Amino acid sequence: MKAKTLFYCTECGNETAKWAGKCPACGAWNTIVEQPERPKGTGKGASVRVGMTRRRACPVTDLTADEEIRFPTGMGELDRVLGGGAVKGSLVLVGGAPGIGKSTLMLQICSKLCEFSKVLYISGEESEHQLKLRAKRLHVESQQLLVLSETNLGDVLEAVNTEQPDVLIVDSIQTLYNDALDAAAGSVSQVKDCTLSLMQVAKGQEITVFVIGHVNKEGSIAGPKVLEHMVDCVLYFEGDQHTSYRILRAAKNRFGATNEIGVFEMRDEGLAEVENPSEMLLSGRPEDAPGTCVTCVMEGVRPVLAELQALVVSSAGGNPRRTSNGFDYNRAAMLLAVLEKRGGLKVSACDAYLNIVGGLSLDEPAADLAAVIALASSYLDRPVPSDLVAIGEVGLTGELRSVNQLGQRVSEIQRLGFRRCVVPAHRAGTIKAPTGLTVIPARNIGEAIRAALRPAE
């Protein structure tokens, strides 16, 4: 008798009885895949509850607010992204491209975690010998670090019940499989089922679980989108493999803010924290070169200075090319239109390229003014002074709109040695400029361009 199958959406995890080109739940196209239905009355439900006491519901008034117990991971940048440290009993998903440094980050924090807790490291991709070699290179040596190379979910849960660790690290979720299911490891049903079991372990036994997940070519976690809804925190490890810097970003965090970032540098001995990412992003900046401008954006509560580079050249064809890297493409096209209509620069017949140096992605409107000044600088072939920073949102009429936390931004600008800062005029009088920093007010992009670009010599 043919086994019954169900159809899953790889984006949202919605189940349907038949295949469809478009998911009826999330509207995504070509995301429905066929998977065998889980057999009735089978699974790992009993094995998950081994060693666990049945919990009863209690009134919310009887709960205390101090039940959220945080502990440091040993890396300040990771603690910042997690909201002040890892939370006991939480399930954290760490995603990233292959070779970006996910396993290195998880193994490196074991050195600090083993000082006060027992850690069980489950590896489905490396043997114990390979883990030993990597731990030796990272100088991770502790009797409290237990290593197991296993991919069977039942054996992993049995090891958890036997060892009773305080922290569980699974590398990776795509290699785990439940033998009660006929689907292959890494499939939608396997990933969902294994993650659900780990979530029950984390909540039922108060074990902090870190799960490593691979990403697909679109940059999202490989597997159903519902996987991100199961966990408490989703961290993305980003960066170019050809550069040494990595950025850890929180896409979801039930215990903290989601707009914090952590910056690391990949070295021979492992990941090193970068406490001042602004200096890293501005290192190697050319002087007196047209088409570059610095802005200050907020990544959580941390002000970060980033360099925007623009290149505007005459178009060889009738359809000018627009390219942006690290900057929203539609917003860059809008700023080009505003620059031509309100700034008087004929950029519609030119190819325009916009790039954010250092692999940072800017999605804050405060970077609009710096992008406009960089584009105008490249078009007019006039350099922006190296000690000038531009902050402000640009409207469709060319006006400059205010941004939040302007006082904190200008303090960071002055601390890094910049001497001038262009800001919206109606906010210039509300902030106290630090000593050595001149605040230049501007009402529109025309005034900002004239103030930022020095005359050609």
XYZ file of C-alpha atoms in Angstrom:
457
model
C 0.000 0.000 0.000
C 1.382 3.347 -1.023
C 2.290 5.592 1.872
C 0.235 8.750 2.152
C 2.047 11.966 1.384
C 1.506 15.602 2.237
C 2.733 18.762 0.599
C 4.690 21.410 2.509
C 5.610 24.996 1.683
C 9.331 25.524 2.163
C 8.760 29.210 2.950
C 6.043 29.154 5.629
C 5.672 25.434 6.428
C 1.984 25.322 5.484
C 0.648 21.811 4.792
C -1.741 21.072 1.923
C -3.329 17.880 0.590
C -2.280 18.495 -3.024
C 0.393 20.299 -4.953
C -0.117 23.885 -6.083
C 2.073 26.313 -7.942
C 1.347 29.044 -5.382
C 1.241 28.557 -1.624
C -2.277 29.442 -0.362
C -0.868 30.676 2.967
C 2.093 32.919 2.111
C 1.598 33.371 -1.649
C 5.094 32.179 -2.608
C 5.511 30.478 -5.985
C 7.137 27.080 -6.625
C 7.744 26.369 -2.927
C 5.454 23.342 -2.471
C 7.312 20.036 -2.023
C 6.035 16.532 -1.384
C 6.954 14.664 1.790
C 5.708 11.407 3.346
C 3.179 11.827 6.104
C 4.368 10.975 9.583
C 3.082 7.530 10.634
C 0.284 7.552 13.156
C 1.250 6.654 16.691
C 4.970 6.629 15.988
C 7.727 9.118 16.564
C 9.936 10.194 19.322
C 7.385 11.751 21.623
C 7.998 9.258 24.419
C 11.769 9.451 24.106
C 11.709 13.232 24.316
C 9.972 13.091 27.676
C 12.423 10.618 29.185
C 13.762 12.108 32.392
C 11.272 14.990 32.248
C 8.556 15.614 34.794
C 5.099 16.480 33.559
C 4.512 20.196 34.052
C 1.196 21.654 35.146
C -0.352 24.983 34.233
C -0.176 27.703 36.861
C -1.676 31.208 37.161
C 0.349 33.992 35.624
C 0.187 35.843 38.938
C 2.238 33.081 40.568
C 5.114 33.515 38.125
C 8.085 35.680 39.035
C 9.788 38.111 36.683
C 13.285 36.956 37.640
C 12.971 33.577 35.917
C 14.921 34.853 32.907
C 18.461 33.850 33.807
C 21.194 35.217 31.566
C 24.790 34.128 31.471
C 27.763 35.421 29.447
C 29.036 33.457 26.473
C 32.584 34.782 26.719
C 32.301 36.968 23.595
C 31.006 40.476 24.205
C 29.863 40.960 20.616
C 27.712 37.815 20.776
C 26.306 38.856 24.151
C 25.386 42.245 22.665
C 23.450 40.636 19.804
C 21.690 38.227 22.178
C 20.547 41.154 24.312
C 23.009 40.891 27.197
C 23.904 37.209 27.169
C 22.355 33.812 26.520
C 19.091 32.959 28.279
C 18.721 29.679 30.130
C 16.279 27.355 28.386
C 16.311 29.285 25.099
C 16.650 27.891 21.575
C 19.004 29.918 19.369
C 19.387 29.369 15.620
C 22.677 30.486 14.037
C 22.579 30.644 10.242
C 25.110 31.561 7.612
C 26.786 30.546 4.389
C 29.150 27.554 4.374
C 32.616 28.431 5.636
C 31.566 31.765 7.130
C 32.588 30.744 10.683
C 29.457 29.408 12.411
C 31.115 26.279 13.818
C 34.182 28.280 14.823
C 32.022 30.748 16.753
C 30.112 28.008 18.579
C 33.228 26.026 19.492
C 35.047 29.169 20.579
C 32.384 30.180 23.121
C 32.689 26.736 24.716
C 35.945 27.865 26.335
C 34.053 30.367 28.518
C 30.876 28.326 28.949
C 32.815 25.343 30.296
C 34.035 27.431 33.230
C 30.625 27.271 34.909
C 28.536 24.738 32.958
C 28.642 21.418 31.134
C 28.492 21.678 27.327
C 27.481 18.905 24.928
C 28.599 19.510 21.335
C 26.752 17.380 18.756
C 28.470 17.305 15.377
C 26.813 15.711 12.383
C 29.365 16.966 9.874
C 32.710 16.299 11.581
C 34.186 13.381 13.466
C 35.468 13.614 17.024
C 39.036 13.659 15.696
C 38.298 16.604 13.406
C 36.665 18.473 16.276
C 39.703 17.812 18.438
C 41.996 19.339 15.824
C 39.831 22.433 15.529
C 39.483 22.771 19.307
C 43.268 22.555 19.650
C 43.703 25.333 17.092
C 41.177 27.513 18.955
C 42.758 26.662 22.351
C 39.548 25.105 23.680
C 40.475 22.503 26.287
C 38.095 21.507 29.096
C 36.806 18.372 30.768
C 33.362 20.001 30.813
C 33.156 19.968 27.001
C 31.610 16.714 25.775
C 31.761 15.918 22.062
C 29.556 13.470 20.160
C 29.524 12.853 16.415
C 25.957 11.676 15.761
C 23.103 12.351 13.323
C 20.333 10.161 14.734
C 17.871 12.215 16.753
C 17.053 9.382 19.144
C 20.719 8.855 20.038
C 21.183 12.605 20.521
C 18.215 12.811 22.910
C 19.484 9.783 24.808
C 22.886 11.445 25.205
C 21.186 14.590 26.502
C 19.214 12.613 29.075
C 22.341 10.716 30.130
C 24.797 13.605 30.399
C 22.323 16.317 31.520
C 24.285 19.232 29.990
C 23.588 22.880 30.690
C 24.292 23.928 27.085
C 23.618 21.890 23.941
C 25.153 22.782 20.556
C 23.887 21.037 17.406
C 25.983 21.346 14.238
C 23.946 21.260 12.075
C 20.162 20.848 12.104
C 20.164 19.725 8.452
C 22.171 16.596 9.348
C 19.826 15.360 12.080
C 17.152 12.818 11.196
C 14.389 10.946 12.974
C 14.326 7.307 11.867
C 10.555 7.205 12.448
C 10.170 9.318 9.304
C 10.845 8.052 5.816
C 12.097 11.412 4.550
C 15.794 12.065 4.026
C 17.860 14.154 6.413
C 17.619 17.857 5.646
C 14.097 17.607 4.196
C 11.275 19.832 5.358
C 9.618 17.254 7.593
C 12.918 16.149 9.168
C 14.068 19.684 9.919
C 10.710 20.599 11.457
C 10.511 17.425 13.518
C 14.062 17.619 14.861
C 13.738 21.304 15.716
C 10.478 20.633 17.574
C 12.206 17.924 19.628
C 15.083 20.249 20.492
C 12.618 22.963 21.469
C 10.901 20.542 23.876
C 14.277 19.667 25.357
C 15.172 23.348 25.822
C 11.878 24.293 27.460
C 11.334 21.073 29.420
C 14.820 20.604 30.844
C 15.959 24.269 30.953
C 18.867 23.560 28.599
C 20.201 26.370 26.424
C 20.316 25.008 22.870
C 22.347 26.515 20.011
C 21.428 25.134 16.595
C 23.519 25.789 13.478
C 21.575 26.021 10.210
C 22.741 26.375 6.636
C 21.320 29.011 4.306
C 20.127 28.540 0.734
C 21.052 30.609 -2.303
C 18.402 33.217 -1.408
C 20.140 33.816 1.937
C 17.424 32.356 4.192
C 17.629 29.328 6.470
C 17.471 26.143 4.416
C 14.198 24.418 5.292
C 10.745 25.717 6.137
C 10.243 29.293 7.228
C 8.333 27.953 10.233
C 11.716 26.861 11.614
C 12.452 30.496 12.436
C 9.107 30.762 14.263
C 9.937 27.827 16.528
C 13.170 29.214 17.939
C 13.609 32.090 20.377
C 16.443 33.817 18.541
C 17.629 33.809 14.920
C 21.172 35.010 14.262
C 22.662 35.467 10.799
C 26.425 35.319 10.314
C 27.233 37.485 7.291
C 30.333 38.550 5.430
C 32.403 37.980 2.353
C 34.546 34.864 2.494
C 37.301 36.779 0.698
C 37.546 39.318 3.536
C 38.400 38.717 7.176
C 35.484 40.603 8.748
C 32.208 38.981 9.788
C 28.953 40.588 10.956
C 26.534 38.813 13.318
C 23.000 40.162 13.027
C 19.827 39.251 14.950
C 16.797 38.704 12.726
C 14.604 37.637 15.653
C 15.105 37.840 19.398
C 12.434 37.232 22.018
C 14.754 38.419 24.786
C 16.285 41.540 23.228
C 16.435 43.966 20.314
C 16.659 42.734 16.737
C 18.709 45.604 15.336
C 21.981 44.898 17.149
C 25.073 43.713 15.280
C 28.336 42.166 16.363
C 31.536 42.508 14.346
C 34.282 39.882 14.286
C 37.552 39.412 12.465
C 38.541 35.939 11.293
C 42.137 35.168 12.200
C 44.308 32.054 12.245
C 43.534 31.427 15.918
C 39.787 31.992 15.496
C 37.330 34.876 15.632
C 38.446 38.100 17.311
C 35.980 40.728 18.466
C 36.022 44.150 16.806
C 34.950 46.562 19.536
C 35.090 49.637 17.275
C 33.566 48.693 13.895
C 33.657 52.309 12.665
C 37.453 52.314 12.505
C 37.349 49.004 10.671
C 34.835 50.227 8.092
C 36.738 53.478 7.484
C 40.220 51.982 7.294
C 41.917 52.543 3.944
C 39.598 55.404 2.959
C 41.114 57.461 0.109
C 41.711 61.184 0.575
C 40.574 63.861 -1.891
C 38.801 61.275 -4.054
C 35.454 62.303 -5.614
C 32.435 60.111 -5.012
C 32.853 59.149 -1.351
C 31.064 60.368 1.773
C 30.768 59.144 5.370
C 27.521 58.783 7.307
C 26.549 57.569 10.785
C 23.854 54.926 11.225
C 22.462 53.299 14.357
C 22.852 49.548 14.731
C 20.740 49.013 17.812
C 22.176 51.326 20.462
C 25.567 51.503 18.765
C 26.415 54.336 16.336
C 28.447 53.060 13.383
C 30.214 55.188 10.784
C 30.122 53.818 7.246
C 31.574 55.002 3.958
C 29.378 55.331 0.863
C 31.071 55.322 -2.524
C 29.391 56.432 -5.741
C 30.447 56.407 -9.361
C 28.487 58.372 -11.994
C 29.669 58.069 -15.600
C 28.162 58.808 -18.991
C 25.999 55.987 -20.310
C 27.059 54.341 -23.558
C 23.514 53.134 -24.349
C 20.042 54.521 -24.238
C 19.163 52.726 -21.004
C 21.430 53.905 -18.141
C 22.529 51.252 -15.677
C 21.799 51.446 -11.948
C 23.668 49.233 -9.463
C 23.756 49.294 -5.669
C 25.658 47.091 -3.234
C 24.652 47.243 0.433
C 22.102 49.982 -0.298
C 18.456 49.456 -1.229
C 18.169 49.551 -5.019
C 14.746 51.233 -5.142
C 15.826 53.906 -2.669
C 18.977 54.582 -4.679
C 16.853 55.049 -7.814
C 14.592 57.451 -5.926
C 17.553 59.502 -4.690
C 18.886 59.755 -8.253
C 15.523 61.108 -9.398
C 15.436 63.642 -6.548
C 19.020 64.660 -7.315
C 18.104 65.467 -10.907
C 14.757 67.137 -10.236
C 15.621 69.082 -7.074
C 19.411 69.249 -7.293
C 19.678 70.242 -10.935
C 22.173 67.518 -11.916
C 21.413 65.616 -15.134
C 22.097 62.120 -13.866
C 19.311 60.449 -15.890
C 21.693 59.971 -18.815
C 24.465 58.487 -16.668
C 25.275 55.074 -15.284
C 25.233 55.188 -11.481
C 26.919 52.775 -9.071
C 26.522 52.922 -5.278
C 28.572 50.812 -2.870
C 28.828 50.462 0.923
C 32.398 49.696 1.952
C 33.080 46.857 4.372
C 30.164 44.566 3.544
C 27.684 46.540 5.673
C 24.061 46.814 4.551
C 22.407 50.160 5.247
C 18.616 50.191 5.472
C 18.280 53.363 7.557
C 16.996 56.595 5.919
C 19.727 58.547 7.739
C 22.155 57.449 5.011
C 20.166 59.226 2.256
C 22.036 62.519 2.470
C 25.463 60.875 2.320
C 24.378 58.919 -0.765
C 23.166 62.083 -2.497
C 26.388 63.959 -1.679
C 28.523 61.034 -2.899
C 26.571 60.882 -6.170
C 26.862 64.652 -6.660
C 30.568 64.537 -5.821
C 31.185 61.899 -8.478
C 29.059 63.723 -11.074
C 30.776 67.077 -10.488
C 34.173 65.440 -9.928
C 34.676 67.376 -6.716
C 35.953 65.609 -3.585
C 34.160 65.739 -0.253
C 36.426 66.918 2.604
C 37.804 63.954 4.505
C 36.676 65.421 7.849
C 32.997 65.790 6.881
C 30.050 63.510 7.722
C 26.480 63.813 6.391
C 23.346 62.657 8.229
C 19.740 63.101 7.132
C 16.752 61.605 5.368
C 15.895 63.000 1.922
C 12.280 63.572 0.887
C 10.840 63.641 -2.610
C 10.798 67.441 -2.620
C 14.511 67.531 -1.815
C 14.010 68.541 1.819
C 16.048 67.061 4.664
C 14.094 65.269 7.361
C 15.229 64.638 10.911
C 16.646 61.352 12.234
C 16.540 59.862 15.704
C 19.347 59.818 18.280
C 21.180 62.664 16.542
C 23.070 63.674 19.689
C 24.558 60.214 20.094
C 25.575 60.181 16.436
C 27.439 63.486 16.546
C 29.280 62.392 19.710
C 30.583 59.312 17.885
C 31.520 61.462 14.873
C 33.580 63.804 17.039
C 35.224 60.907 18.879
C 36.568 59.481 15.626
C 38.218 62.761 14.663
C 35.751 64.310 12.179
C 35.399 68.084 12.304
C 32.244 68.877 10.296
C 28.794 67.341 10.117
C 25.906 68.243 7.801
C 22.523 67.768 9.492
C 18.906 68.854 8.820
C 18.493 72.546 9.651
C 15.514 72.182 11.986
C 17.511 69.788 14.195
C 20.758 71.752 14.255
C 19.594 74.008 17.082
C 18.335 71.149 19.268
C 21.659 69.366 19.681
C 24.754 70.422 21.551
C 27.759 70.047 19.303
C 30.775 68.469 21.011
C 33.974 70.478 21.270
C 35.846 70.453 17.980
C 32.853 69.543 15.811
C 31.090 72.099 13.599
C 27.447 71.354 12.816
C 26.411 72.603 9.363
C 22.633 73.024 8.969
C 20.972 72.408 5.591
C 17.289 72.639 4.631
C 17.494 70.765 1.330
C 19.909 68.783 -0.807
C 20.996 71.897 -2.703
C 22.286 73.568 0.448
C 23.866 70.321 1.619
C 25.730 69.789 -1.670
C 27.036 73.364 -1.706
C 28.194 73.033 1.905
C 29.851 69.642 1.391
C 31.598 70.075 -1.966
C 34.449 72.517 -1.972
C 35.038 74.451 -5.217
C 37.273 72.919 -7.851
C 40.806 74.256 -7.653
